[in-house]
Tab-separated table of C-alpha atoms and ligand atoms in Angstrom:
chain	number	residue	atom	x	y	z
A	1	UNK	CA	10.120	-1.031	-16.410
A	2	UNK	CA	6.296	-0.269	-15.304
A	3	UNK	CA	5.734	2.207	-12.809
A	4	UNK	CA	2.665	1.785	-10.635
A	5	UNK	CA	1.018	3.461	-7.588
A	6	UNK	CA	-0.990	1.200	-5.447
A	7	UNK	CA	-4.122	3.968	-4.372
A	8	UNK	CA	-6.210	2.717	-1.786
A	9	UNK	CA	-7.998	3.680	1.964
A	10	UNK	CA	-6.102	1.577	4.614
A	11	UNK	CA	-6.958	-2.377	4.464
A	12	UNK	CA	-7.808	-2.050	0.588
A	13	UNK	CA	-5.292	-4.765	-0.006
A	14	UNK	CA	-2.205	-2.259	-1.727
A	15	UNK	CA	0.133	-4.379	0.325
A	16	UNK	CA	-1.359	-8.063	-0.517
A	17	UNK	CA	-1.327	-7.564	-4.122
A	18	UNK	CA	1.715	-5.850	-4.147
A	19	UNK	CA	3.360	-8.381	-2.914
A	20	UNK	CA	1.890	-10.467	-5.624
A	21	UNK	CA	3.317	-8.267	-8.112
A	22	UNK	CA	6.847	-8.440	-6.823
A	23	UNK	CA	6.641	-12.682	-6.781
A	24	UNK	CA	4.969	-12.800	-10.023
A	25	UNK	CA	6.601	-10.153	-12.332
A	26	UNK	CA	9.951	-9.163	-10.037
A	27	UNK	CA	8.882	-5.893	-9.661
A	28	UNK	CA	9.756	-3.846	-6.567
A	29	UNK	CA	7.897	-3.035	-3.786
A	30	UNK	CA	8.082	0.546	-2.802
A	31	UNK	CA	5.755	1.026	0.908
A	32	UNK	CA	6.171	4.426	2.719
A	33	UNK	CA	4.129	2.400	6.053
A	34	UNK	CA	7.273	-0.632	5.905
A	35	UNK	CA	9.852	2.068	5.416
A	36	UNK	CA	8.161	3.996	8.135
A	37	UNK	CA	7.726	1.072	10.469
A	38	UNK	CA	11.393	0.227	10.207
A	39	UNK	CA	12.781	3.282	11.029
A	40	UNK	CA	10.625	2.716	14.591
A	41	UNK	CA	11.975	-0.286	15.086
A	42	UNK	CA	15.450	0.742	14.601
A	43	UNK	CA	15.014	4.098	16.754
A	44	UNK	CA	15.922	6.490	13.915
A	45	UNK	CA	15.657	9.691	13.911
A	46	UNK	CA	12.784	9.873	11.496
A	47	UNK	CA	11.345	6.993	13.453
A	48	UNK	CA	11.295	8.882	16.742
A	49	UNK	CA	9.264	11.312	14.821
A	50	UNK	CA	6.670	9.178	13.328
A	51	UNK	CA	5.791	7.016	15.851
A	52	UNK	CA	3.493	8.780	17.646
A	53	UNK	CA	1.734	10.376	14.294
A	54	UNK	CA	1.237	6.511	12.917
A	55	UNK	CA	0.071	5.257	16.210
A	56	UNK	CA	-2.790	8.342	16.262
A	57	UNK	CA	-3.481	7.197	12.755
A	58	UNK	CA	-2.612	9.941	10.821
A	59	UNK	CA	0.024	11.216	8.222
A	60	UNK	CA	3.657	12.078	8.490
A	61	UNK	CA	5.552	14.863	6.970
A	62	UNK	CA	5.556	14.991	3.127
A	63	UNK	CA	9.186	15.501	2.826
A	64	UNK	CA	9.888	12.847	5.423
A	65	UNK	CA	8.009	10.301	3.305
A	66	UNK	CA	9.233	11.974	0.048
A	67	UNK	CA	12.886	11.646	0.846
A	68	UNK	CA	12.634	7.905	1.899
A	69	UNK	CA	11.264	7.082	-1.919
A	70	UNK	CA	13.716	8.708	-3.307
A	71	UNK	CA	16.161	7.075	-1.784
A	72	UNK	CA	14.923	3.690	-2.123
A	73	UNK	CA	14.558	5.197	-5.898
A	74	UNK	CA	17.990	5.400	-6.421
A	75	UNK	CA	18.916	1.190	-5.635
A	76	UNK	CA	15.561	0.589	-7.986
A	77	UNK	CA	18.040	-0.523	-11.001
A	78	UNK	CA	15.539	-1.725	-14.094
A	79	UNK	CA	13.193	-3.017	-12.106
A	80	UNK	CA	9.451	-1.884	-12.437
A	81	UNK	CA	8.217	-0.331	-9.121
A	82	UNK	CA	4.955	-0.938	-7.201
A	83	UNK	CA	4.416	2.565	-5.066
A	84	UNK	CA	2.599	1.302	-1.954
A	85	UNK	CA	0.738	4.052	0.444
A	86	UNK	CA	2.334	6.784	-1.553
A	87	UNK	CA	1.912	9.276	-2.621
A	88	UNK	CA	-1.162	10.152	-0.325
A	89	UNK	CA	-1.323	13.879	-0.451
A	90	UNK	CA	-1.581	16.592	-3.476
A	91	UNK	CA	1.941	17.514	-2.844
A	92	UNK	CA	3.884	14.059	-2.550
A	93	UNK	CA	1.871	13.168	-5.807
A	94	UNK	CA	3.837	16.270	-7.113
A	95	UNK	CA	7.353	15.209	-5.076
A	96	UNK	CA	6.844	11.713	-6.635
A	97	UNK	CA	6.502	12.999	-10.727
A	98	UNK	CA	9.417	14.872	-9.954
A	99	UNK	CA	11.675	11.932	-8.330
A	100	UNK	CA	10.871	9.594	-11.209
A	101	UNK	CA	11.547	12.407	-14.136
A	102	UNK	CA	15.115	13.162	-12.053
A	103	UNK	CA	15.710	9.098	-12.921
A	104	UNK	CA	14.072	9.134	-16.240
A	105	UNK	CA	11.016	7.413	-15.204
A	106	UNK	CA	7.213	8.001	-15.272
A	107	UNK	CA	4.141	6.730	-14.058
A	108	UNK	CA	2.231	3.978	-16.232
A	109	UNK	CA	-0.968	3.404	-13.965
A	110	UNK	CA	-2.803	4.374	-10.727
A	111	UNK	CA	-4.811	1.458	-9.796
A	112	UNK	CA	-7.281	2.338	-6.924
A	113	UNK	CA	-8.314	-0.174	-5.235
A	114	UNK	CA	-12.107	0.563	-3.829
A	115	UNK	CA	-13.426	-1.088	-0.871
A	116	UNK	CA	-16.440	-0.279	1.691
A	117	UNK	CA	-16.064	1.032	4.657
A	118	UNK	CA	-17.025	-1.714	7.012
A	119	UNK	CA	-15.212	-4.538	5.147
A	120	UNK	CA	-12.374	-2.104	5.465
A	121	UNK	CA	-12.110	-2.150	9.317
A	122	UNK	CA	-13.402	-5.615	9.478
A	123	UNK	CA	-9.734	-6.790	7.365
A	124	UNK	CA	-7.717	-4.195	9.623
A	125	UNK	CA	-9.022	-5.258	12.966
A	126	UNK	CA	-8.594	-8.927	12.320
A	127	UNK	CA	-5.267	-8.749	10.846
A	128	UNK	CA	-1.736	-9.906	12.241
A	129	UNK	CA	1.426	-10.943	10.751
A	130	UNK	CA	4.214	-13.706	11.830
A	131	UNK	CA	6.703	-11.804	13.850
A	132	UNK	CA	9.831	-13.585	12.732
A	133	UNK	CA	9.109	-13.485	8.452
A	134	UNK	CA	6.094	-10.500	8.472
A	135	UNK	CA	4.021	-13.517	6.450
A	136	UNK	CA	0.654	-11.469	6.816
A	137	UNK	CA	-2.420	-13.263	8.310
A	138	UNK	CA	-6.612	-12.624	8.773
A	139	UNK	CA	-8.133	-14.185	12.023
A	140	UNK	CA	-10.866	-14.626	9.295
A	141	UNK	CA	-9.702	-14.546	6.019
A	142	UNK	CA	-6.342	-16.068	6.106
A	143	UNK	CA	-5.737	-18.385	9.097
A	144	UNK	CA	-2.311	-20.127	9.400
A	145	UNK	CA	-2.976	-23.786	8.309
A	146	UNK	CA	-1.868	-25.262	11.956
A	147	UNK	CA	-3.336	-23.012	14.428
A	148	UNK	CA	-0.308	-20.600	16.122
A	149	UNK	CA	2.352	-22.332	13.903
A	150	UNK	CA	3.639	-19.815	11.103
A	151	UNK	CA	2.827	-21.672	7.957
A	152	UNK	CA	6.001	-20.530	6.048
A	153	UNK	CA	8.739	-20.188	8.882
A	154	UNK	CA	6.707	-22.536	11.418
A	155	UNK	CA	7.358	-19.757	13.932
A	156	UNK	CA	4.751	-19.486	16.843
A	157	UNK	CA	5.159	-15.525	17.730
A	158	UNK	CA	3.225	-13.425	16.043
A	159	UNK	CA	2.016	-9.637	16.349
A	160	UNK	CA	-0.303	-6.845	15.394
A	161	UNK	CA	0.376	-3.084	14.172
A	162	UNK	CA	-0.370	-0.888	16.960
A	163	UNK	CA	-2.325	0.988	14.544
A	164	UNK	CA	-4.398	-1.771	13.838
A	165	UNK	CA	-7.495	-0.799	16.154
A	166	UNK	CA	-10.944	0.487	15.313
A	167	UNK	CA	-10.171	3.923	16.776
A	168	UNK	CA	-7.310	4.735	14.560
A	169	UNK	CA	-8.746	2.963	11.862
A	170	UNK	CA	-11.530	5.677	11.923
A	171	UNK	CA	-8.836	8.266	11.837
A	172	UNK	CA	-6.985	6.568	8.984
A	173	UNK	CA	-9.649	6.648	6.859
A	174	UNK	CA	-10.721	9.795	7.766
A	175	UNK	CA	-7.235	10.931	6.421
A	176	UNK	CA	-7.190	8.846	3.393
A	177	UNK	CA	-10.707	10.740	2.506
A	178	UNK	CA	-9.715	14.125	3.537
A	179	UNK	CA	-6.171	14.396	1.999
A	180	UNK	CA	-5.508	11.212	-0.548
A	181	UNK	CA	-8.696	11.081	-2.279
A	182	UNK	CA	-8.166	14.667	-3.711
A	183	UNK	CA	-5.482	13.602	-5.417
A	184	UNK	CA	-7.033	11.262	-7.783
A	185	UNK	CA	-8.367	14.231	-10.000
A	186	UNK	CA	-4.630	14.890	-11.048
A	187	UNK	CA	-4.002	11.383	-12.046
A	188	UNK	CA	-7.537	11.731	-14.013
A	189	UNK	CA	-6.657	14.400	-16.377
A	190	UNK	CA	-3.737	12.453	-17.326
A	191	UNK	CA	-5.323	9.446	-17.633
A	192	UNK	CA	-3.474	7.296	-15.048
A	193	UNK	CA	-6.532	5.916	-12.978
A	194	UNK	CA	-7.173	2.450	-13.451
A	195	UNK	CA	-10.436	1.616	-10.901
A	196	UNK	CA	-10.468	-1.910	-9.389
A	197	UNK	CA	-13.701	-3.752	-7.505
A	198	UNK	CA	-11.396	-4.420	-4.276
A	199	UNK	CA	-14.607	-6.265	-3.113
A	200	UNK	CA	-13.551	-9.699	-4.561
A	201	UNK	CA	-11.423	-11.628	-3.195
A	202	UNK	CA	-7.461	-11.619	-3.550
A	203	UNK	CA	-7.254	-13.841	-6.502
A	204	UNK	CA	-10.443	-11.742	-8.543
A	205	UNK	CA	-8.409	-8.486	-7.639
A	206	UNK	CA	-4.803	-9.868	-8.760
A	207	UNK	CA	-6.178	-11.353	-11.747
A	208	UNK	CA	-8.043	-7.958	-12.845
A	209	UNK	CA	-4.765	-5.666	-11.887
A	210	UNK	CA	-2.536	-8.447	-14.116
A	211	UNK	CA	-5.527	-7.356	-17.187
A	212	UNK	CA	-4.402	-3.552	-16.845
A	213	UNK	CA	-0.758	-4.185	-16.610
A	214	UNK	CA	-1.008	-6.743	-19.074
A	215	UNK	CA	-3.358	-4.634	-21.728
A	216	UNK	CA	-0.452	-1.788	-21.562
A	217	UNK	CA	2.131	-4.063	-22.056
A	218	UNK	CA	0.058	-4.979	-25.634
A	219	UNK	CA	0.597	-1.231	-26.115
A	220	UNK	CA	3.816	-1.298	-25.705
A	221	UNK	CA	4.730	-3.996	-27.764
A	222	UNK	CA	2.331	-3.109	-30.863
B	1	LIG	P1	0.448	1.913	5.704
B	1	LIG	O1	1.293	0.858	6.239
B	1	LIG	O2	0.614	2.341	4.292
B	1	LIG	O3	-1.050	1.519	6.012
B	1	LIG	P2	-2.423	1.743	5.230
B	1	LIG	O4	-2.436	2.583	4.019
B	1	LIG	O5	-3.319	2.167	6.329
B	1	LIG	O6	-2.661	0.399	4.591
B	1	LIG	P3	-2.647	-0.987	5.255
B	1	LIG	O7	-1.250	-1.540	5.278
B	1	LIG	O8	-3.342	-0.948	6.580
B	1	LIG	O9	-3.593	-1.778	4.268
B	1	LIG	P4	-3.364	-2.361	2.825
B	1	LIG	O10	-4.176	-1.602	1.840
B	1	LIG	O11	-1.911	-2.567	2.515
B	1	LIG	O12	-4.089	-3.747	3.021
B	1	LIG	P5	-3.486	-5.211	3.261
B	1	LIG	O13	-3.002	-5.770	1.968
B	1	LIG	O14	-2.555	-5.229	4.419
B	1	LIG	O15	0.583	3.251	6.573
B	1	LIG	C1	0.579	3.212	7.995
B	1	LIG	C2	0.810	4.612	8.547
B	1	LIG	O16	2.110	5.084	8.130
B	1	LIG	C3	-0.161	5.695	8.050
B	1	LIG	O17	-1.350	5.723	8.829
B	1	LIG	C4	0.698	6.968	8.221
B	1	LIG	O18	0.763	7.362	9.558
B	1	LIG	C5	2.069	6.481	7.804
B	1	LIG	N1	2.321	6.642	6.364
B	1	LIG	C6	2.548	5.639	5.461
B	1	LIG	N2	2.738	6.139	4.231
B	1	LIG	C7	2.627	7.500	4.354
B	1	LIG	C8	2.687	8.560	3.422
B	1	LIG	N3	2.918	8.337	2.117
B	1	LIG	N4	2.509	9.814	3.884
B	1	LIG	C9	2.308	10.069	5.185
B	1	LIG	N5	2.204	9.095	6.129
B	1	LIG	C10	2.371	7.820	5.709
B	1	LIG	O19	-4.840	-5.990	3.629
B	1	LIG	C11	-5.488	-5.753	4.875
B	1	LIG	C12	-6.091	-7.090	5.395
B	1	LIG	O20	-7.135	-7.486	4.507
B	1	LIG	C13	-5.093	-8.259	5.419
B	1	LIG	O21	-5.349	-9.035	6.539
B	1	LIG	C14	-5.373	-9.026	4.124
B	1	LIG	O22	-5.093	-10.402	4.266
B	1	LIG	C15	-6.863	-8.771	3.936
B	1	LIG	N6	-7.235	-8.677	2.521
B	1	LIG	C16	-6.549	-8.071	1.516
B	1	LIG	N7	-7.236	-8.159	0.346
B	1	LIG	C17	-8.386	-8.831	0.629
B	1	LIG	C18	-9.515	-9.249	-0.142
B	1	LIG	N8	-9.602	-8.973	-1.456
B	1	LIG	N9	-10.518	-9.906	0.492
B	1	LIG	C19	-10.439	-10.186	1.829
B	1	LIG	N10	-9.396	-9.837	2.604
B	1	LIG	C20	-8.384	-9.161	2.035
C-alpha cells in the first residue's frame, strides 16, 4: 500500500505517468484537477465555485480541494494511491499528512517531476483529449493513429481544457512557483523527495519512477 504524491508545474506529465501507475501496479489515481473538472461538468456546488478560478489559471480553496481527497480517501480500500496535483500549497501538504494518519496511512515518496519552462507550455498548448473516453492526445507528441478517429473508442469528437491556453498557462505556472514549490522543503527534511529528469520522454520517465518505487519496495521486503 505505497503512498505517492505526483509534484510537478502544470504539463510535467503527473497525469500521464500516473495513469501508468494505476495500469501497471493497480494503484489509484487520486487528481484534485479531474475531481475538480467533474464537479463543473455536473454543476455542483463546488463546481460553480471553481470554474471561474481554474479557467483564470489559478488555485482553489484549500479546504475545497482538501475535503474532496478525503473523501475519495475513504473508498481507497488497500490500494496504493498516486496523489495527482495535490497537495500544491504549504497548508494542503499539512491537510493531506493529517487525512492519511486519520486512515493509518503515510506518505512513501514525493516524486517531482522537473521540466523547462518552454517544453512545459509547448505540451499544454498542443494537448487535447477524446471527448467520449478522456484518452489524452499531443498534436505533436501523441497523434491518434488515424487522423480524427479516437484510437481506443474510434470516436471522432474530441476537446481541449479551457485552461489549456498560453495565457493561463503563464498564470499556472506562476502559481505552481509562487505557492507549490515552497512546499518541497517540508517533504526534504523528511526525506520524501525523489527528483525525476521529466525531460525524457514518457517511457525514460516511467521507467525511472518504477526504479524509486521499486528500490523501496527492496526496503520493504529486506
Ligand atoms: P490540474 O488538472 O492538476 O492541472 P495541472 O497541474 O496544471 O497539470 P496538467 O494536468 O496540466 O499537467 P500534467 O502534469 O498532468 O501533465 P500531462 O500528463 O497531462 O489542475 C487544473 C486546475 O485545477 C488548476 O490550475 C487549479 O485551478 C485547480 N486545481 C487542481 N488541483 C488543485 C489543488 N490541489 N489546489 C488548488 N487548485 C487545484 O501532460 C501534458 C502533455 O504533455 C500531454 O499532452 C502529454 O501527452 C504530454 N507529455 C507528458 N509527458 C511527456 C514527456 N515526457 N514528453 C513529451 N510529452 C509529454
Amino acid at each position: 500500500m505505497m503512498n505517492i504524491v505526483l509534484l510537478g508545474p502544470p504539463g510535467a506529465g503527473k497525469g500521464t505517468q500516473a495513469q501508468r501507475l494505476v495500469n501497471g501496479r493497480g494503484m489509484l489515481q487520486l487528481s484534485t484537477g479531474d475531481m475538480l473538472r467533474e464537479a463543473v461538468a455536473s454543476g455542483t456546488p463546488v463546481g460553480l465555485k471553481a470554474k471561474a478560478v481554474m479557467e483564470a489559471g489559478e488555485l482553489v480553496s484549500d479546504a475545497i480541494v482538501s475535503a474532496l481527497i478525503g473523501e475519495r480517501l475513504d473508498s481507497a480500500g488497500d490500494a496504493g494511491v498516486i496523489f495527482d496535483g495535490f497537495p500544491r500549497t504549504r497548508a494542503q501538504a499539512e491537510a493531506l499528512d493529517l487525512l492519511l494518519a486519520e486512515r493509518g496511512r503515510s506518505l512513501d515518496h514525493v516524486v517531482e517531476i522537473c521540466v523547462e519552462e518552454d517544453a512545459l507550455v509547448e505540451r499544454i498548448t498542443g494537448r487535447f483529449s477524446c471527448a467520449s473516453c478522456g484518452t489524452g492526445y499531443h498534436d505533436r507528441f501523441k497523434q491518434p493513429r488515424q487522423e480524427g478517429v479516437c484510437d481506443v473508442c474510434s470516436s471522432t469528437d474530441f476537446c481541449r481544457r479551457p485552461d489549456d491556453n498560453e495565457q493561463t498557462v503563464r498564470t499556472r505556472l506562476a502559481e505552481y512557483r509562487r505557492k507549490t514549490e515552497p512546499i518541497l522543503p517540508y517533504y526534504n527534511e523528511r526525506t520524501l523527495v525523489r527528483r525525476v529528469d521529466g525531460m525524457r520522454s514518457v517511457d525514460e520517465v516511467a521507467a525511472r519512477i518504477d526504479a524509486v518505487l521499486d528500490s523501496s519496495e527492496l526496503v520493504r521486503g529486506a
